XYZ file of C-alpha atoms in Angstrom:
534
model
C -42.244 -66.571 224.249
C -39.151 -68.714 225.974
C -36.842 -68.503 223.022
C -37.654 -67.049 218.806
C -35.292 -69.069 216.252
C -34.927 -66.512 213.359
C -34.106 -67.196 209.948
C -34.048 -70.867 210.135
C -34.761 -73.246 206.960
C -37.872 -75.072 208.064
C -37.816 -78.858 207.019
C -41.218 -80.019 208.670
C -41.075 -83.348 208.195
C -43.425 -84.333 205.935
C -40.901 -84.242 203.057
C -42.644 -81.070 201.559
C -39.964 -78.468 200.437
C -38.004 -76.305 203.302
C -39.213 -73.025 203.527
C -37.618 -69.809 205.695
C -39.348 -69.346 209.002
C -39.131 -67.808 212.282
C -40.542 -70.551 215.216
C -41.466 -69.221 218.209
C -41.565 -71.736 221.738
C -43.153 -71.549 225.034
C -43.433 -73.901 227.882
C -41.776 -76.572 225.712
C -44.055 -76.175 222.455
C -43.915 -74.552 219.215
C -46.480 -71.775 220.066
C -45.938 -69.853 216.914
C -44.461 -70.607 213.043
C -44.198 -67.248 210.747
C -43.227 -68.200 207.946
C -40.617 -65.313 205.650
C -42.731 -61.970 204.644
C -45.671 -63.212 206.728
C -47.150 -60.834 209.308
C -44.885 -59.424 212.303
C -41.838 -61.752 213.652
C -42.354 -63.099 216.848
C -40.540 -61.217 219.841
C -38.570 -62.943 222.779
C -36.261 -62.548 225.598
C -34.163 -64.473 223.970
C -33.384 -64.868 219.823
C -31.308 -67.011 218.051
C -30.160 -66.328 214.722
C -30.725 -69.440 212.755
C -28.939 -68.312 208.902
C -27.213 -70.935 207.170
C -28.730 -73.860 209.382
C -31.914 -76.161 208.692
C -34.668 -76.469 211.246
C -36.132 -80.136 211.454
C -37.900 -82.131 214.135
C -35.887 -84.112 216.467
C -34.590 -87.375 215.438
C -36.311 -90.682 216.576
C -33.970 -93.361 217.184
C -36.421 -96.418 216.408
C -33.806 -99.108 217.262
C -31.579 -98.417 220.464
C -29.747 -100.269 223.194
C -29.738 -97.760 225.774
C -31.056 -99.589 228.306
C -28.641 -99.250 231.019
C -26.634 -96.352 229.333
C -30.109 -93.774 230.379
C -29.288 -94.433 234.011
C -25.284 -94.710 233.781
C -24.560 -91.512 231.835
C -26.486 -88.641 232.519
C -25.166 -86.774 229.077
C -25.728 -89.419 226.592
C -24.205 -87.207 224.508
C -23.384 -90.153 222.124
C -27.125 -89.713 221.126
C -27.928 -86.229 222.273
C -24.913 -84.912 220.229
C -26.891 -86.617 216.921
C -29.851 -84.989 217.073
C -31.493 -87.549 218.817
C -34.646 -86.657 220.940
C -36.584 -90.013 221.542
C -35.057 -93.706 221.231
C -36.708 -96.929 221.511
C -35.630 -99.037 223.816
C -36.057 -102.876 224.734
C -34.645 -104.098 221.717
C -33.781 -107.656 220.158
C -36.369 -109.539 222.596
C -33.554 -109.104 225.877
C -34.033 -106.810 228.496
C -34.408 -105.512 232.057
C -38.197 -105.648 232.737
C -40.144 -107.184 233.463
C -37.800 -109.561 235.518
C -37.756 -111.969 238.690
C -34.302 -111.488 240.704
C -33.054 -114.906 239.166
C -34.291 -113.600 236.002
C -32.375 -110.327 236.022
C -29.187 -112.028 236.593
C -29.598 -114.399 233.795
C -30.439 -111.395 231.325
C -27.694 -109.444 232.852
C -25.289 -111.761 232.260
C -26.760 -112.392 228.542
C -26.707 -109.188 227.263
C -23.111 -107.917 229.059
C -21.517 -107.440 225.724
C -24.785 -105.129 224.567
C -24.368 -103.098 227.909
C -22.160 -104.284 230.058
C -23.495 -105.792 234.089
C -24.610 -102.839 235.352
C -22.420 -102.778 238.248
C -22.975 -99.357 239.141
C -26.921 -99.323 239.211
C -29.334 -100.708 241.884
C -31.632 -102.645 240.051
C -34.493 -101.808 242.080
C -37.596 -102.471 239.864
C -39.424 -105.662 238.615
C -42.258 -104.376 236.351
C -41.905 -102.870 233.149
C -43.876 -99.564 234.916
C -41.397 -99.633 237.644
C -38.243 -99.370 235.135
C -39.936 -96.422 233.109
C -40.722 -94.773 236.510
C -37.289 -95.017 237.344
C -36.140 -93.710 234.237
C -38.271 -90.586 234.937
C -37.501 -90.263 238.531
C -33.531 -90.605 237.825
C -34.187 -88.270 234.945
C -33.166 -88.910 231.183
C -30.596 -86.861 228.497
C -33.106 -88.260 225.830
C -36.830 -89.656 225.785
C -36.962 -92.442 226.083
C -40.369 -95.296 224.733
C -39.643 -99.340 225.339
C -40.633 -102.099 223.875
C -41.698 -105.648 225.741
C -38.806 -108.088 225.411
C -40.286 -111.501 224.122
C -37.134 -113.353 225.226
C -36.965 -112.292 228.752
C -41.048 -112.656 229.106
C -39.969 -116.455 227.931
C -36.959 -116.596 230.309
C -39.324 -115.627 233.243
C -41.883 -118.302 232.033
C -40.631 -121.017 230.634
C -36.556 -120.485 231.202
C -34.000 -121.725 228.971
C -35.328 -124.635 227.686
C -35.697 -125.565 223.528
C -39.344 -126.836 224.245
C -43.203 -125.819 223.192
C -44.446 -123.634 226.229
C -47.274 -125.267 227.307
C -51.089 -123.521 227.302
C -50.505 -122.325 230.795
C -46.821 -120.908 230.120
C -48.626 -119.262 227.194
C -51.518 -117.541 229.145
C -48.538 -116.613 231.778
C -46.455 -115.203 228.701
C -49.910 -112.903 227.721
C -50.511 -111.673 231.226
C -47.029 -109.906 231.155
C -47.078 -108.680 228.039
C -50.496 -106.961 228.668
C -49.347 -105.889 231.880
C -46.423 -104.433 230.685
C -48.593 -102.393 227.645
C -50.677 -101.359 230.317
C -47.557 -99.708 232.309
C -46.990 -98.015 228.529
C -44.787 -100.256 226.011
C -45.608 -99.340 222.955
C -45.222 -102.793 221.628
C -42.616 -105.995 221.714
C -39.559 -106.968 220.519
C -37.573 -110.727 219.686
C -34.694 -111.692 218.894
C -35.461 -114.486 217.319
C -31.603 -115.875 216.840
C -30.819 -115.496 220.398
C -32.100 -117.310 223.224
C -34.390 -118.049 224.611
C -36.354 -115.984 222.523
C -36.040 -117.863 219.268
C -37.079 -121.006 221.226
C -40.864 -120.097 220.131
C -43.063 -121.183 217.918
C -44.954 -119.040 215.535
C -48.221 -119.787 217.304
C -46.800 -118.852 220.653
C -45.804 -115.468 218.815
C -48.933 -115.363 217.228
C -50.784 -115.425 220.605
C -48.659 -112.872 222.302
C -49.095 -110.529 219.259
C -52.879 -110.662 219.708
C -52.301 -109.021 222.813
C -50.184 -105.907 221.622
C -52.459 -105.428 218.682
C -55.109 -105.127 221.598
C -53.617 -102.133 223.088
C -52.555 -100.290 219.744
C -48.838 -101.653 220.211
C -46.639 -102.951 217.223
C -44.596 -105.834 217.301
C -40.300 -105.304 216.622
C -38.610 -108.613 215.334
C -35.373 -109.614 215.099
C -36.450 -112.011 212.742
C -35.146 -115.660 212.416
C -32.143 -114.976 209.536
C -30.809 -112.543 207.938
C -28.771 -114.378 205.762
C -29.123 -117.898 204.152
C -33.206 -117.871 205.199
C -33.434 -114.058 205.488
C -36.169 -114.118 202.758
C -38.522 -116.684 204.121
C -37.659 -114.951 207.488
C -39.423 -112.002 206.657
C -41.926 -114.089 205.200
C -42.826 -115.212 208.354
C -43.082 -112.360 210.306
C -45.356 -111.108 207.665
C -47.692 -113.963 207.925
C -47.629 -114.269 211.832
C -48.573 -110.376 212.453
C -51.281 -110.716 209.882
C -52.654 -113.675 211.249
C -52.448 -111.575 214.945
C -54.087 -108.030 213.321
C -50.764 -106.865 214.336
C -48.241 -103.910 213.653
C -45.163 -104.825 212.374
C -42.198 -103.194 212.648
C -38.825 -104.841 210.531
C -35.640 -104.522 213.040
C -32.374 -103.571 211.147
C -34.469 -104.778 207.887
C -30.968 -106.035 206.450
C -29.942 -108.731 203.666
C -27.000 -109.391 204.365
C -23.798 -112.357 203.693
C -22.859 -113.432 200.352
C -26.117 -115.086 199.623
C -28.044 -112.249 199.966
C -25.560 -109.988 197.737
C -27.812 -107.669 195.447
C -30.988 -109.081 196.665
C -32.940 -106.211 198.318
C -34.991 -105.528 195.836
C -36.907 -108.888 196.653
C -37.109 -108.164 199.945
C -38.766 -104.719 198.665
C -41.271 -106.730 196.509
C -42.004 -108.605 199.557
C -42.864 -105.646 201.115
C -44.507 -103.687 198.489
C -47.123 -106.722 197.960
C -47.927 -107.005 201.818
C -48.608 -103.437 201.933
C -50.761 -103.545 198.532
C -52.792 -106.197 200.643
C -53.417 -104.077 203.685
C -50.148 -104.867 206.254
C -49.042 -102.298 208.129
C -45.540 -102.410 207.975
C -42.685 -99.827 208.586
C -38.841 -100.970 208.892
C -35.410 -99.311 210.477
C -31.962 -99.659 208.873
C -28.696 -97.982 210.099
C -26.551 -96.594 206.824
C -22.987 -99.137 207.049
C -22.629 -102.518 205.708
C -21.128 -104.460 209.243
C -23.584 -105.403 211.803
C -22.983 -105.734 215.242
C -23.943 -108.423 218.245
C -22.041 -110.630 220.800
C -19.632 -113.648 219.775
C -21.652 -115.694 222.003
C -24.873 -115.069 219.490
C -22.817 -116.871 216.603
C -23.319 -120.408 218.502
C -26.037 -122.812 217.005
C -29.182 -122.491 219.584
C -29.170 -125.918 220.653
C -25.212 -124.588 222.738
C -27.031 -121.989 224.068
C -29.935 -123.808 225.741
C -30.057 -123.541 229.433
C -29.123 -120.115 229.994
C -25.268 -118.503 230.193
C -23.869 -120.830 232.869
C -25.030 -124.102 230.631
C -23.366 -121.955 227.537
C -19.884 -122.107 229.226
C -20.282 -125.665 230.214
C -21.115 -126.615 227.046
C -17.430 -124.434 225.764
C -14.878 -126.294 228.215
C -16.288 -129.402 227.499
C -14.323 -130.626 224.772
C -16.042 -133.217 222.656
C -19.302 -130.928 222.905
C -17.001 -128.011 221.933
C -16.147 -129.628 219.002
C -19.268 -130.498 217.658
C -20.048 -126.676 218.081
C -16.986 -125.494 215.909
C -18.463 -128.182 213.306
C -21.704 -126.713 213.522
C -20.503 -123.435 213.031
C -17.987 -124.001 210.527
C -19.024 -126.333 208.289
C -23.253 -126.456 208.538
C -23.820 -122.714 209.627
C -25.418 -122.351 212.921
C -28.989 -120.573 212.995
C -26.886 -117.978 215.463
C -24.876 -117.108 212.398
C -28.315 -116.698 210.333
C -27.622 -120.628 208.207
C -24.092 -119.498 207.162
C -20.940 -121.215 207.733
C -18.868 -118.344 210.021
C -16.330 -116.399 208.020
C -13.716 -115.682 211.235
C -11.879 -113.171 209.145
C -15.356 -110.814 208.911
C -15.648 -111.235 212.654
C -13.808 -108.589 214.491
C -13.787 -108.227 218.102
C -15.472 -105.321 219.331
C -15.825 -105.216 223.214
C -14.458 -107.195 225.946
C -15.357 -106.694 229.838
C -11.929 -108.267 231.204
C -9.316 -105.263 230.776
C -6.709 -108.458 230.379
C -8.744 -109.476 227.044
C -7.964 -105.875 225.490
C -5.438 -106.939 222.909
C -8.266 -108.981 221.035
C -9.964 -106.200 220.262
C -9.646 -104.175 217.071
C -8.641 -107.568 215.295
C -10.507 -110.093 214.022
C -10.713 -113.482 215.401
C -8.912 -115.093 211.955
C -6.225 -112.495 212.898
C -5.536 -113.154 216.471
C -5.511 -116.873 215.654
C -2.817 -116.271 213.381
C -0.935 -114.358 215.630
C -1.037 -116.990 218.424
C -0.764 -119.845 216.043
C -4.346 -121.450 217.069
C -6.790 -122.015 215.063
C -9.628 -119.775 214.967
C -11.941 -121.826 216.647
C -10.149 -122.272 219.487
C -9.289 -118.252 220.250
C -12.949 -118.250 220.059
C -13.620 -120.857 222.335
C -10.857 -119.263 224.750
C -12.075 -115.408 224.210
C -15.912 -116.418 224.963
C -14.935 -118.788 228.446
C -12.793 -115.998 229.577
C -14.778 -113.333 229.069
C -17.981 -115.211 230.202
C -19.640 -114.808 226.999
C -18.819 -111.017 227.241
C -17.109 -109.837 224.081
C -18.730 -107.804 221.371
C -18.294 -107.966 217.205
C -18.196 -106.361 214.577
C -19.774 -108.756 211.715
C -18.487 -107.589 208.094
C -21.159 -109.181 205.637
C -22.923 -106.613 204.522
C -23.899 -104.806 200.952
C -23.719 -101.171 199.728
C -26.290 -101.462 197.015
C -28.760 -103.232 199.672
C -28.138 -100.712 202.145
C -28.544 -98.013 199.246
C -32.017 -99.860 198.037
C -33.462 -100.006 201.393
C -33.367 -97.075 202.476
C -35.124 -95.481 199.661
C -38.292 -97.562 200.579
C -41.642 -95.201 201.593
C -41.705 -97.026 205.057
C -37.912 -96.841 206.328
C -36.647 -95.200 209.224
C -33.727 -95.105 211.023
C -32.414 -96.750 213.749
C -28.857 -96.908 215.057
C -29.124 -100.439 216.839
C -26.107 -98.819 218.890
C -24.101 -100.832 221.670
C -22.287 -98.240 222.965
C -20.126 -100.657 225.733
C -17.178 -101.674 224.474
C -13.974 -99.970 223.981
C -14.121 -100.183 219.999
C -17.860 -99.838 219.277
C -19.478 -99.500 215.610
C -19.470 -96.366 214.604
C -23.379 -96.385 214.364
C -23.456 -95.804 217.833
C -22.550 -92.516 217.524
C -22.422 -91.646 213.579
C -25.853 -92.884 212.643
C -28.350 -89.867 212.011
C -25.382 -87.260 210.522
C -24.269 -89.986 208.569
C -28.017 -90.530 206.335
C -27.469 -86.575 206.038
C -23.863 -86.305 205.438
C -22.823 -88.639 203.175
C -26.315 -90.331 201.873
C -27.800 -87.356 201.127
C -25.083 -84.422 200.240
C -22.068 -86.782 198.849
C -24.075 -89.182 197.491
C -27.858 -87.969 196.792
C -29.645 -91.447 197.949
C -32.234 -89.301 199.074
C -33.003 -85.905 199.331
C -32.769 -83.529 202.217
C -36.624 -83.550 203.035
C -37.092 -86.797 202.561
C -34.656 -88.306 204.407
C -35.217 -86.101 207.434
C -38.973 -87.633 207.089
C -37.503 -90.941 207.372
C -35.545 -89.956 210.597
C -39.093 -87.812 212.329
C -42.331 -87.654 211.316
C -42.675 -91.576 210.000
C -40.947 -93.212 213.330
C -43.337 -90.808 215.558
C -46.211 -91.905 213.388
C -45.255 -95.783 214.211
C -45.233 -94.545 217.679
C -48.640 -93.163 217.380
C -47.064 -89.842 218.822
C -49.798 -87.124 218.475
C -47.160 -84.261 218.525
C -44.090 -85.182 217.900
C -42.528 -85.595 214.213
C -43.090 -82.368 212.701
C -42.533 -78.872 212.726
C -46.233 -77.596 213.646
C -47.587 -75.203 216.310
C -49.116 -77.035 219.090
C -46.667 -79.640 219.144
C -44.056 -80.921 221.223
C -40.177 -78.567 220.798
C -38.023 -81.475 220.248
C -36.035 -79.661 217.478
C -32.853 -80.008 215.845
C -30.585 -77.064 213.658
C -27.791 -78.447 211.790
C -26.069 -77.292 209.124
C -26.690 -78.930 205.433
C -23.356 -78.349 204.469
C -21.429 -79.319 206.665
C -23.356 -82.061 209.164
C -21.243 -85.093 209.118
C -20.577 -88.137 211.432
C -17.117 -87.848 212.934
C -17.308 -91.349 214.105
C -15.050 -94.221 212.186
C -14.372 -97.701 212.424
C -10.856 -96.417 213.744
C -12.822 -93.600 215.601
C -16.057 -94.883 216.855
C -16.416 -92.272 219.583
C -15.798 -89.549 217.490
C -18.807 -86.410 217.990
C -20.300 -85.751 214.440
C -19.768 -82.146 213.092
C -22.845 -79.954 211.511
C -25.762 -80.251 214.780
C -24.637 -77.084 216.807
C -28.149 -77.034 218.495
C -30.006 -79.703 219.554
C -34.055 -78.918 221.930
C -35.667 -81.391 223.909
C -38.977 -79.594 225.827
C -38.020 -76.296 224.153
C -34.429 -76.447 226.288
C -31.196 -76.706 224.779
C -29.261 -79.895 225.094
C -27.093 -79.364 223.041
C -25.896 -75.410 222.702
C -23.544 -74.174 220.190
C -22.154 -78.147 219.459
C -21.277 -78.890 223.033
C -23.504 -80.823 225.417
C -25.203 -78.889 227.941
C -26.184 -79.736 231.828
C -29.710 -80.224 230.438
C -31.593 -83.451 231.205
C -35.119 -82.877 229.590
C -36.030 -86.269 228.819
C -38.949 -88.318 229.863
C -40.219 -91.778 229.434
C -42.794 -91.682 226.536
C -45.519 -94.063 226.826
C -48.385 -96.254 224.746
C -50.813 -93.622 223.371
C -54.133 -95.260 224.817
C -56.109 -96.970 222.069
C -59.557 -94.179 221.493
């Protein structure tokens, strides 16, 4: 045996009660489990002496934006330090593969306030096989699986444009995404309030589902609204992946803005009658009320059409300028989900120009006041200076949705963490301790083997993982000991960076990654790809 963890209180998983265990590993598996009073304890070079601390799987982050971050920062300890050992990738329909060169600058430029340019790397693949074989070649803190990204496959296809993609464009659209499922995505993503991705019609989504339901993929939606139209929103996705025979997986499943105060249980019986019909459904939430995106994603689509340089156009143009803060303040653009914008809920997050700095930690109804402008217009300025760059924090969520959502028998987690930015939400780095800290011991949402099934064994089942999710011999030693007691996430809204407290040990492969709560030199990640359909 490589290593014998004594004494350790073994929560599987499966959300049957823990139980006191000694686990034995070898050449990155759990080789033995004997559990307390049963048979001889397992002998090792090396023991740890587990007492006081719980024993789960590792943590599967089903909703990450890690793209770039995997290659820039070798310790990802914002994620290894969580108990993270596998995060899904390729989120919200925007990413890096697959891409043309004019492509990749275009999506680079997009997503800048999810992950900044990506200065530092050489962006030397195309395919969505030759960006996982980088990942694996470079060497990952975490493991890493990725999802298809709708709205670049569109980008690459059809462009920018607000138009139907025509029958070819379509068949185009389909080659990639099968191509890219068989280089191992394990499904597709949208964003489907954020171009170009929401530019496409249910049929065109419909058609490009068929294709990941073909290869045992699932299909990840940033749906059209999550506020004034949230509920017909998930309507739709419902209907479309049922029509395709397709997974579907609910992307930071959240009802959120006034309108949607106290209405999760709805969305819940939505859900509940889908599943009593045969859907296969699962969901991820993170555990705070604000969301996060970029400023830019507040503008109504038809200001974003054309791509990022069209976007600024569109901003120092006056008279079009002015029709957008009408849009946005008075009608609700579909970028801010059908709801007129609230500037004082939208605090600045993130900028990429150091000279921007001082907007951030205020919100833009604050800064206006402070310059006396109206808020509109410090928008305007912030987004043309920045090149569509800075990141918010968007304060319209509910406790008591949060609370009811979670509780559902197909949630998981997922931190949906943008972790550029010099002010980041706290999920970034508070996510996982924070469903065990204060949902489950201050607060008793859910309890401590359930919850931890929420965070393992149901996301690896999505994933179609054959041995990862549970504490079982013969499978994978991703493994996490943290203390019940105690775990907590350090990170604040004042604090985002902030290391939680409670996870002194953290395994990837059976190595430690995280040894006696600091981050090790360990990089034991890998790129985990589409389980072949059998």
């Amino acid at each position: 045996m490589d290593l014998v963890i004594q004494n350790a209180a073994i929560i599987d998983g499966t959300g049957n009660p823990r139980y006191r265990a000694d686990i034995a590993l070898a050449n990155g598996r759990i080789k033995e489990i004997h559990p307390e009073g049963q048979g001889n304890r397992p002998t090792s070079n090396r023991t740890l002496d587990a007492t006081g601390l719980a024993l789960s799987p590792g943590f599967i982050d089903m909703h990450a934006h890690s793209d770039l971050a995997l290659l820039q920062d070798p310790a990802h300890t914002a994620k290894a330090s969580q108990g993270i050992t596998l995060e899904v990738i390729g989120q919200d329909g925007l990413s890096y593969a697959p891409v043309t060169p004019h492509t990749l600058e275009e999506i680079r430029t997009q997503i800048t306030g999810w992950n900044g340019h990506g200065e530092d790397i050489e962006f030397d693949w195309r395919t969505v096989g030759e960006y996982l074989d980088r990942l694996d070649r470079q060497g990952t803190a975490v493991n890493a699986a990725y999802l298809i990204p709708q709205g670049t496959v569109r980008a690459m296809t059809t462009g920018w444009e607000d138009r139907r993609a025509t029958p070819a464009e379509i068949e185009r659209m389909k080659q990639l995404v099968a191509e890219g499922m068989e280089q191992g995505a394990v499904g597709m993503s949208s964003g489907l309030t954020y171009t170009p991705g929401m530019y496409a019609t249910d049929a065109e989504l419909t058609e490009l589902c068929r294709v990941v339901a073909a290869y045992g993929g699932y299909y990840c939606p940033h749906h059209r609204s999550y506020g004034a139209g949230a509920l017909a929103a998930y309507e739709e996705m419902i209907a479309l992946t049922r029509e395709a025979g397709c997974a579907l997986h609910l992307a930071h499943a959240t009802m959120n803005f006034g309108v949607n105060k106290g209405r999760a249980p709805e969305l819940l019986a939505l859900l509940d009658k889908a599943l009593a019909e045969g859907a296969d459904i699962t969901l991820d939430t993170y555990p705070y009320t604000p969301g996060c995106t970029t400023l830019a994603a507040m503008l109504p689509s038809w200001a974003s059409e054309g791509g990022p340089e069209a976007v600024l156009a569109r901003l120092r143009d006056d008279a079009t300028a002015e029709r957008i803060r009408h849009v946005m303040e008075v009608e609700g653009a579909d970028g801010c989900h059908g709801v007129p914008i609230d500037w004082d809920a939208i605090e600045i997050s993130g900028v990429t120009e150091p000279a921007l700095d001082d907007h951030v930690g205020r919100t833009v109804a604050e800064t206006a006041r402070l310059r006396g402008e109206e808020p509109w217009e410090t928008a305007r300025r912030l987004l043309v200076a920045d090149r569509l760059g800075p990141t918010i924090l968007q304060h319209v969520g509910h406790e008591e949705n949060v609370r009811a959502i979670m509780r559902h028998r197909v949630h998981t987690a997922g931190s949906d963490g943008i972790l550029h930015g010099s002010k980041p939400h706290p999920r970034a780095y508070g996510t996982f301790p924070h469903y065990l800290g204060h949902y489950v011991r201050e607060l008793g949402v859910l309890s401590l083997e359930e919850c931890v099934a929420h965070l393992t064994s149901r996301p690896a089942a999505r994933l179609r993982l054959p041995d990862r999710g549970l504490v079982r011999e013969g499978f994978r030693a991703d493994l996490v000991l943290f203390d019940p007691e105690t775990i907590s996430a350090g990170a604040t809204f004042e604090a985002p960076r902030t290391l939680p407290t409670g996870i002194p040990f953290v395994l990837i492969d059976g190595r430690f990654v995280m040894e006696d709560g600091r981050r090790t030199d360990v990089i034991a990640g890998r790129t985990v790809r589409r389980t072949p359909v059998t």
